mmCIF file of C-alpha atoms in Angstrom:
data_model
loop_
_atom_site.group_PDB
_atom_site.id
_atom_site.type_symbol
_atom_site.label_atom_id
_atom_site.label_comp_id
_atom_site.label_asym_id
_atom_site.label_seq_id
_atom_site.Cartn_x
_atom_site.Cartn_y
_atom_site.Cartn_z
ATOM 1 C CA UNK A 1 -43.120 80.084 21.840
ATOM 2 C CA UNK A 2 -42.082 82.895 20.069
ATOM 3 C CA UNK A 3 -38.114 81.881 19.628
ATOM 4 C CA UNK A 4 -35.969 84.464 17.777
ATOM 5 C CA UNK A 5 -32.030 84.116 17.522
ATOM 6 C CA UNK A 6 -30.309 86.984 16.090
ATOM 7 C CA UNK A 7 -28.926 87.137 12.351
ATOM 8 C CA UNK A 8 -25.093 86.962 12.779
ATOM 9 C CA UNK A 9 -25.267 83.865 14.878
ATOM 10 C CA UNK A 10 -28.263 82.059 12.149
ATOM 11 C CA UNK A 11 -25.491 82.332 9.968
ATOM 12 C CA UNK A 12 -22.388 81.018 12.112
ATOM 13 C CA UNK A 13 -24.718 78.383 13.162
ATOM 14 C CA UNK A 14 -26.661 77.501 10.428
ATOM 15 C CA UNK A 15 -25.312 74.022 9.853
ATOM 16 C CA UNK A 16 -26.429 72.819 13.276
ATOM 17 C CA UNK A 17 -29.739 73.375 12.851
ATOM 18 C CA UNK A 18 -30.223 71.098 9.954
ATOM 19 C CA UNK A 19 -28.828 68.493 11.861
ATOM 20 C CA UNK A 20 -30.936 65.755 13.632
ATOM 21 C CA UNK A 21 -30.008 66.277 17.236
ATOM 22 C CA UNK A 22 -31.487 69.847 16.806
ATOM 23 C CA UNK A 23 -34.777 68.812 15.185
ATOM 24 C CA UNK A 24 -34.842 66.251 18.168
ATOM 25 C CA UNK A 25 -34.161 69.323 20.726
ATOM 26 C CA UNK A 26 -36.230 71.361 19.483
ATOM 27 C CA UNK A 27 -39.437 68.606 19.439
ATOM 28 C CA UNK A 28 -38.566 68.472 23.734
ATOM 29 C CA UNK A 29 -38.339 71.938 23.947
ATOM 30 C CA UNK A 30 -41.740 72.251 22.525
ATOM 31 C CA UNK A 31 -43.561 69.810 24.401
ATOM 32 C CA UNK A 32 -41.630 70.296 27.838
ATOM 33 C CA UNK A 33 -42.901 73.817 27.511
ATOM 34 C CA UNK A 34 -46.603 72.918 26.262
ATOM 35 C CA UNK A 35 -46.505 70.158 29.466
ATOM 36 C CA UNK A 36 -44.550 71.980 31.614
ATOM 37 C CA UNK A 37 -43.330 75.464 33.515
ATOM 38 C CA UNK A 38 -40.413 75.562 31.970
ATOM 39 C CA UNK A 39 -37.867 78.844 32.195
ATOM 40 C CA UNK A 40 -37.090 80.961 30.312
ATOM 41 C CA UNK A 41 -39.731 82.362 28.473
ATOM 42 C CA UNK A 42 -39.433 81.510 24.941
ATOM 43 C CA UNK A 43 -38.727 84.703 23.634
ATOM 44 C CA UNK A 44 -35.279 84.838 25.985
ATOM 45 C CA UNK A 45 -34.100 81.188 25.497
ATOM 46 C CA UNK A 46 -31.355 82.812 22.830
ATOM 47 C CA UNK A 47 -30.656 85.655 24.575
ATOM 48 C CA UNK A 48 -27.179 85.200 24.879
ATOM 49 C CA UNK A 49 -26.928 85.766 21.367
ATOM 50 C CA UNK A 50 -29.258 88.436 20.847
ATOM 51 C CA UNK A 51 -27.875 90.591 23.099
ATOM 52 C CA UNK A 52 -24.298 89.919 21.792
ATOM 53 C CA UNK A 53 -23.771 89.451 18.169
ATOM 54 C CA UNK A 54 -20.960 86.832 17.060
ATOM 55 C CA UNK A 55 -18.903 89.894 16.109
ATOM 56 C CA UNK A 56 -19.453 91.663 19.262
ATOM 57 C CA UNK A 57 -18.321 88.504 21.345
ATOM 58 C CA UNK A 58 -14.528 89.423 23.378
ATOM 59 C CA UNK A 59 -15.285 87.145 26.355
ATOM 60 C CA UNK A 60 -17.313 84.179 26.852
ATOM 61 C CA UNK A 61 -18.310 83.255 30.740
ATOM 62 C CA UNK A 62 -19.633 79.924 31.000
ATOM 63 C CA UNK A 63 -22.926 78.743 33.297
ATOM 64 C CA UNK A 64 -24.825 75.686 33.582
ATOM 65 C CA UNK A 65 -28.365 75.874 33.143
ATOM 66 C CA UNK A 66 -31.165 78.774 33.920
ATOM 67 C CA UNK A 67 -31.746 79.603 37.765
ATOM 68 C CA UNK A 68 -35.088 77.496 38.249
ATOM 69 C CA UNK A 69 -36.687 80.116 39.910
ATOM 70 C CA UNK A 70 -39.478 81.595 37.977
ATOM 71 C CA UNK A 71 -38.806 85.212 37.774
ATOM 72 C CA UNK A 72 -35.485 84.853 37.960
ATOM 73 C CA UNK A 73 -34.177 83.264 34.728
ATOM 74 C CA UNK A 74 -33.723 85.637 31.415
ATOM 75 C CA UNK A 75 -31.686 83.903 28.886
ATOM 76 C CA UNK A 76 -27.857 85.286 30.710
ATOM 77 C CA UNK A 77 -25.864 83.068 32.618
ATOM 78 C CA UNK A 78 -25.642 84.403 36.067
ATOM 79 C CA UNK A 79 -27.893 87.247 35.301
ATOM 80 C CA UNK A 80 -31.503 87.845 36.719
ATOM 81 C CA UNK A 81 -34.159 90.279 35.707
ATOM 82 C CA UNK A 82 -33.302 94.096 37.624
ATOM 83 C CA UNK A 83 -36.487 93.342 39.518
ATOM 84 C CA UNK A 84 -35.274 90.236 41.555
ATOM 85 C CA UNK A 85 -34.179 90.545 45.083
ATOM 86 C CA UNK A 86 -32.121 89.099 47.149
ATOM 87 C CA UNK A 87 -30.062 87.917 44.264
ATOM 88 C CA UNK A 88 -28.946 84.914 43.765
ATOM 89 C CA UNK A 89 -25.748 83.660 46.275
ATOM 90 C CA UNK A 90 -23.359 83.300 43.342
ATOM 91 C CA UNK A 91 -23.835 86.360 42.061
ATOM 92 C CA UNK A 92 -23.396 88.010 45.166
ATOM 93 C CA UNK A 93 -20.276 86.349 45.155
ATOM 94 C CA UNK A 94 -19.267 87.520 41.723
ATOM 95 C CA UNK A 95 -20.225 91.286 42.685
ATOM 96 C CA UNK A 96 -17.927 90.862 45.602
ATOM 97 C CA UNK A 97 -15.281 89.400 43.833
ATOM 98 C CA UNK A 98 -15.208 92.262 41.191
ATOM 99 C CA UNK A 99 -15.476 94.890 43.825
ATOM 100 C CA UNK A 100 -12.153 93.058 45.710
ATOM 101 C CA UNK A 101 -10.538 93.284 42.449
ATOM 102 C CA UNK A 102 -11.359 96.336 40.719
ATOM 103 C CA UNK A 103 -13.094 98.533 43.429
ATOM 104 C CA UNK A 104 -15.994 98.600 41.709
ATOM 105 C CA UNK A 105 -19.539 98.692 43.775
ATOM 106 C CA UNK A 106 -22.259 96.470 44.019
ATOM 107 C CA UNK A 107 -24.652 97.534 40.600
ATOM 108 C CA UNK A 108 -28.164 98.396 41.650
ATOM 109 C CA UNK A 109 -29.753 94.943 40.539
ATOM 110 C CA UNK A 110 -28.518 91.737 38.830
ATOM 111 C CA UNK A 111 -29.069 92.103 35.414
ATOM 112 C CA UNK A 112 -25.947 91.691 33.526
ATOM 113 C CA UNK A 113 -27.068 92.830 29.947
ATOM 114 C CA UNK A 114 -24.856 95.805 30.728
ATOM 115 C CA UNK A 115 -21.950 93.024 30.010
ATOM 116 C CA UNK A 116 -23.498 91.335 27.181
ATOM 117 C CA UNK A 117 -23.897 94.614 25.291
ATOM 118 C CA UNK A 118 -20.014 95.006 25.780
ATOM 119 C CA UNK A 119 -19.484 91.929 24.004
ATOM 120 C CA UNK A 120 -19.662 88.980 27.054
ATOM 121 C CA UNK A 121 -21.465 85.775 25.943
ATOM 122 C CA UNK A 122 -23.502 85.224 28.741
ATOM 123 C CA UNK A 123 -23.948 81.509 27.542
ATOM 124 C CA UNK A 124 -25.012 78.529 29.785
ATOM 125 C CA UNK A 125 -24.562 75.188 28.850
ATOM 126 C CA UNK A 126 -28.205 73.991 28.737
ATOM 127 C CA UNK A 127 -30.485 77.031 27.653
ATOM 128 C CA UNK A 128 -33.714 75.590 29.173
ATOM 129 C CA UNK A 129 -34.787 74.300 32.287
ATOM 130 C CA UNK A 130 -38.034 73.130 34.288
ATOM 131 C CA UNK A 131 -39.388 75.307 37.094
ATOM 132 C CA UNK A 132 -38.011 74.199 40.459
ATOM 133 C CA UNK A 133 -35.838 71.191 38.661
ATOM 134 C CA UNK A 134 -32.264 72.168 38.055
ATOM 135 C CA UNK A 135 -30.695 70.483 35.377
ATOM 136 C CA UNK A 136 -33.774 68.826 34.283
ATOM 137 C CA UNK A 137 -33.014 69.742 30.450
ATOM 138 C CA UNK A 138 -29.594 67.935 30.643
ATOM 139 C CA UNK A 139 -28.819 65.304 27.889
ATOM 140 C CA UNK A 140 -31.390 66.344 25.540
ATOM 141 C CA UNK A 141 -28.818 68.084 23.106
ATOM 142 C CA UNK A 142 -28.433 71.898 24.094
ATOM 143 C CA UNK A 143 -24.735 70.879 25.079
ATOM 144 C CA UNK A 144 -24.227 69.790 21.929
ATOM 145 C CA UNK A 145 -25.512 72.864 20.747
ATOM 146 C CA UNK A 146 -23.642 75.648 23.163
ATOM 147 C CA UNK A 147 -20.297 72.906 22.443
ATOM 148 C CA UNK A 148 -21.080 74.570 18.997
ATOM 149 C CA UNK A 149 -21.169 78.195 19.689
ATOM 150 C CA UNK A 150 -17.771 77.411 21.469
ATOM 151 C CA UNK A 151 -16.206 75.847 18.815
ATOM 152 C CA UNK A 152 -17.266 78.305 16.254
ATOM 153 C CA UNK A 153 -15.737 81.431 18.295
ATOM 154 C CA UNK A 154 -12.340 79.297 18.941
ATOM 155 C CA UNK A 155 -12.150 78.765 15.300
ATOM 156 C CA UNK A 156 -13.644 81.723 13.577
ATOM 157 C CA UNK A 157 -12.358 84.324 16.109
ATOM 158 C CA UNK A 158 -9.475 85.900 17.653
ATOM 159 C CA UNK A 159 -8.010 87.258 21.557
ATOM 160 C CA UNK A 160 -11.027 86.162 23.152
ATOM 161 C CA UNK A 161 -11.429 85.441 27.052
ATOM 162 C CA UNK A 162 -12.744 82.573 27.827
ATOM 163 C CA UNK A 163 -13.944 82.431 31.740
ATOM 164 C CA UNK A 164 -14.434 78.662 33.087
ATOM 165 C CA UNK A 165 -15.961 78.840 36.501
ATOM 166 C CA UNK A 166 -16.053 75.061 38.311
ATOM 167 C CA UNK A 167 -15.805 71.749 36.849
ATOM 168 C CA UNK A 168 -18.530 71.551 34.710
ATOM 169 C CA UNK A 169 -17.258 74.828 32.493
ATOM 170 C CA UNK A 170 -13.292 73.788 33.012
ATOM 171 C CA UNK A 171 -14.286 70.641 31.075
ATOM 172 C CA UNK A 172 -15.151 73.232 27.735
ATOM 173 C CA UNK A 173 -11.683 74.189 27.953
ATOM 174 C CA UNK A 174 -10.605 71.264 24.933
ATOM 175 C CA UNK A 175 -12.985 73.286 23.055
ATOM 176 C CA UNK A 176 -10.770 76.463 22.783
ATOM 177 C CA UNK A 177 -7.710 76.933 21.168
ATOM 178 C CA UNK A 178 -5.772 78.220 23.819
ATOM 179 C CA UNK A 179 -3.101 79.764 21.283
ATOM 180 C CA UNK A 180 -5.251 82.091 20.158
ATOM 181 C CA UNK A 181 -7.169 82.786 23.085
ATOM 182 C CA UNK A 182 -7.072 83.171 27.063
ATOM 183 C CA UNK A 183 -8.546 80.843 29.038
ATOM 184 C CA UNK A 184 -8.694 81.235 32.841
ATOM 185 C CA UNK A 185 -10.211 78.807 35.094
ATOM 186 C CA UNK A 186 -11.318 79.062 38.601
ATOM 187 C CA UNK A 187 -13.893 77.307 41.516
ATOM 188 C CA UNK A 188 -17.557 78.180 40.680
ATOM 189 C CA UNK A 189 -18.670 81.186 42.623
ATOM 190 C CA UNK A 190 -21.471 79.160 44.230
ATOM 191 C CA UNK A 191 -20.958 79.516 48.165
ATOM 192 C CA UNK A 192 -19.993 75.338 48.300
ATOM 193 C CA UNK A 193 -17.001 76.455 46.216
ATOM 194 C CA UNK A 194 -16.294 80.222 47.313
ATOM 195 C CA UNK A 195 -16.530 79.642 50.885
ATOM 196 C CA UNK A 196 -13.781 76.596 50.118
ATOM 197 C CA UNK A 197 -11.685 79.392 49.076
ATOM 198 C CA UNK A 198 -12.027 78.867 45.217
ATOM 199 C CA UNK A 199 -13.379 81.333 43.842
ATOM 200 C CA UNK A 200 -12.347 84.660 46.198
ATOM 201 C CA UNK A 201 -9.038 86.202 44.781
ATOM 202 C CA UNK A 202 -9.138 85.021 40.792
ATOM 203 C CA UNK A 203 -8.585 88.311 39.894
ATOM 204 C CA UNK A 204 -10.280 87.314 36.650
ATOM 205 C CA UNK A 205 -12.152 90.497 35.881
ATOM 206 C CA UNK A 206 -8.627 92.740 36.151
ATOM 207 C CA UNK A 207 -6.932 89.594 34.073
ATOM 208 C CA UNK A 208 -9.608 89.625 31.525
ATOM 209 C CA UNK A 209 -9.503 93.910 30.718
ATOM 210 C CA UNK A 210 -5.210 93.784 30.829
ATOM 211 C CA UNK A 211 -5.712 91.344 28.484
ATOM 212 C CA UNK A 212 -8.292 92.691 25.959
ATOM 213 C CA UNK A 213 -6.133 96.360 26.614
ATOM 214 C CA UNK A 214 -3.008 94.566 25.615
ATOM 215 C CA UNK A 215 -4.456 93.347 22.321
ATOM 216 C CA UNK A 216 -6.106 97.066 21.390
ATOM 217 C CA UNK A 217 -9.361 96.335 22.660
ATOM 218 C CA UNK A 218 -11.851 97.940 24.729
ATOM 219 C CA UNK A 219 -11.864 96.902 28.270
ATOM 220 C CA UNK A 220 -15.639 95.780 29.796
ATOM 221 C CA UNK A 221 -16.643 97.969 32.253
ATOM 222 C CA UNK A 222 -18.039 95.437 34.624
#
């Protein structure tokens, strides 16, 4: 499958992946992908972490599991590869969102490693997924996992921004310790959610850079 996880983040995470619920993970992961069309390739299941180094990390936006689309899934939350179009409705909805509250256009395509390599884990909850089956990798121990990466940046870190979009990302949030870090919470951007009027009007991406400024750090230029 050809699985690579970059060196910082081996290190921070090295105890988890003696334990049995990994071994047990990874055994699925192996077979549903043998079996199965399963997204992402292997090479991108970790890119979360490859692209942003556990040093590099200053704000952590939470998603669920990879689009099911083939084509469309590459290892980000919310991102897709530059050559997808249309893009995906909740994306849309975060492009609009950032333009209402920064002025910022719509990018030319929906890749979002721009962010990561500013230091935003792009980090879903459940790193694998079937084609066409959302949330068909649920329960077999990547939550566990991610729970992990979200604990270890709480403890082992400082001022970080911690982005909880709908219910299933709010529920991380007795993961964090919220004295050392900001948490902000919101509706998903999904239309169900945004059209409700959650999600338009968070303000999150101005909140998140006035934050990081006010602690000496570099703003993301989203």
């Amino acid at each position: 499958m050809n699985v690579k996880i970059e060196e910082s983040w081996k290190n921070v995470l090295a105890e988890e992946f003696e334990k049995p619920y990994f071994s047990a993970l990874v055994d699925f992961v192996k077979k549903e992908y043998k079996n199965h069309h399963c997204l992402p390739k292997g090479r991108d299941i970790f890119n979360a972490m490859n692209y942003t180094s556990f040093d590099q990390v200053k704000v952590v936006i939470m998603g669920q599991d990879p689009y099911p689309t083939p084509g469309h899934a590459h290892g980000l939350c919310f991102s897709v590869q530059e050559h997808v179009k249309p893009l995906p409705p909740s994306l849309l909805n975060i492009f609009r969102e950032i333009q209402d509250d920064l002025g910022i256009p719509f990018p030319e395509n929906g890749s979002l490693i721009r962010w990561a390599k500013q230091g935003v884990l792009l980090l879903n909850a459940v790193l694998t997924v079937r084609a066409w089956q959302p949330r068909s990798h649920q329960g077999k121990g990547w939550e566990i996992f991610t729970n992990q990466i979200i604990k270890k940046i709480s403890e082992k870190k400082e001022n970080v921004v911690f982005l909880l979009w709908g219910s299933d990302a709010k529920r991380k949030k007795s993961l964090i310790d919220t004295g050392k870090h900001l948490v902000l919470e919101s509706g998903h951007p999904s239309p169900l959610s945004a059209n409700r009027g959650y999600w338009f009007g968070n303000r999150h991406f101005s909140k998140t850079n006035n934050f990081l400024q006010s602690k000496g750090l570099n703003k993301i230029n989203w």
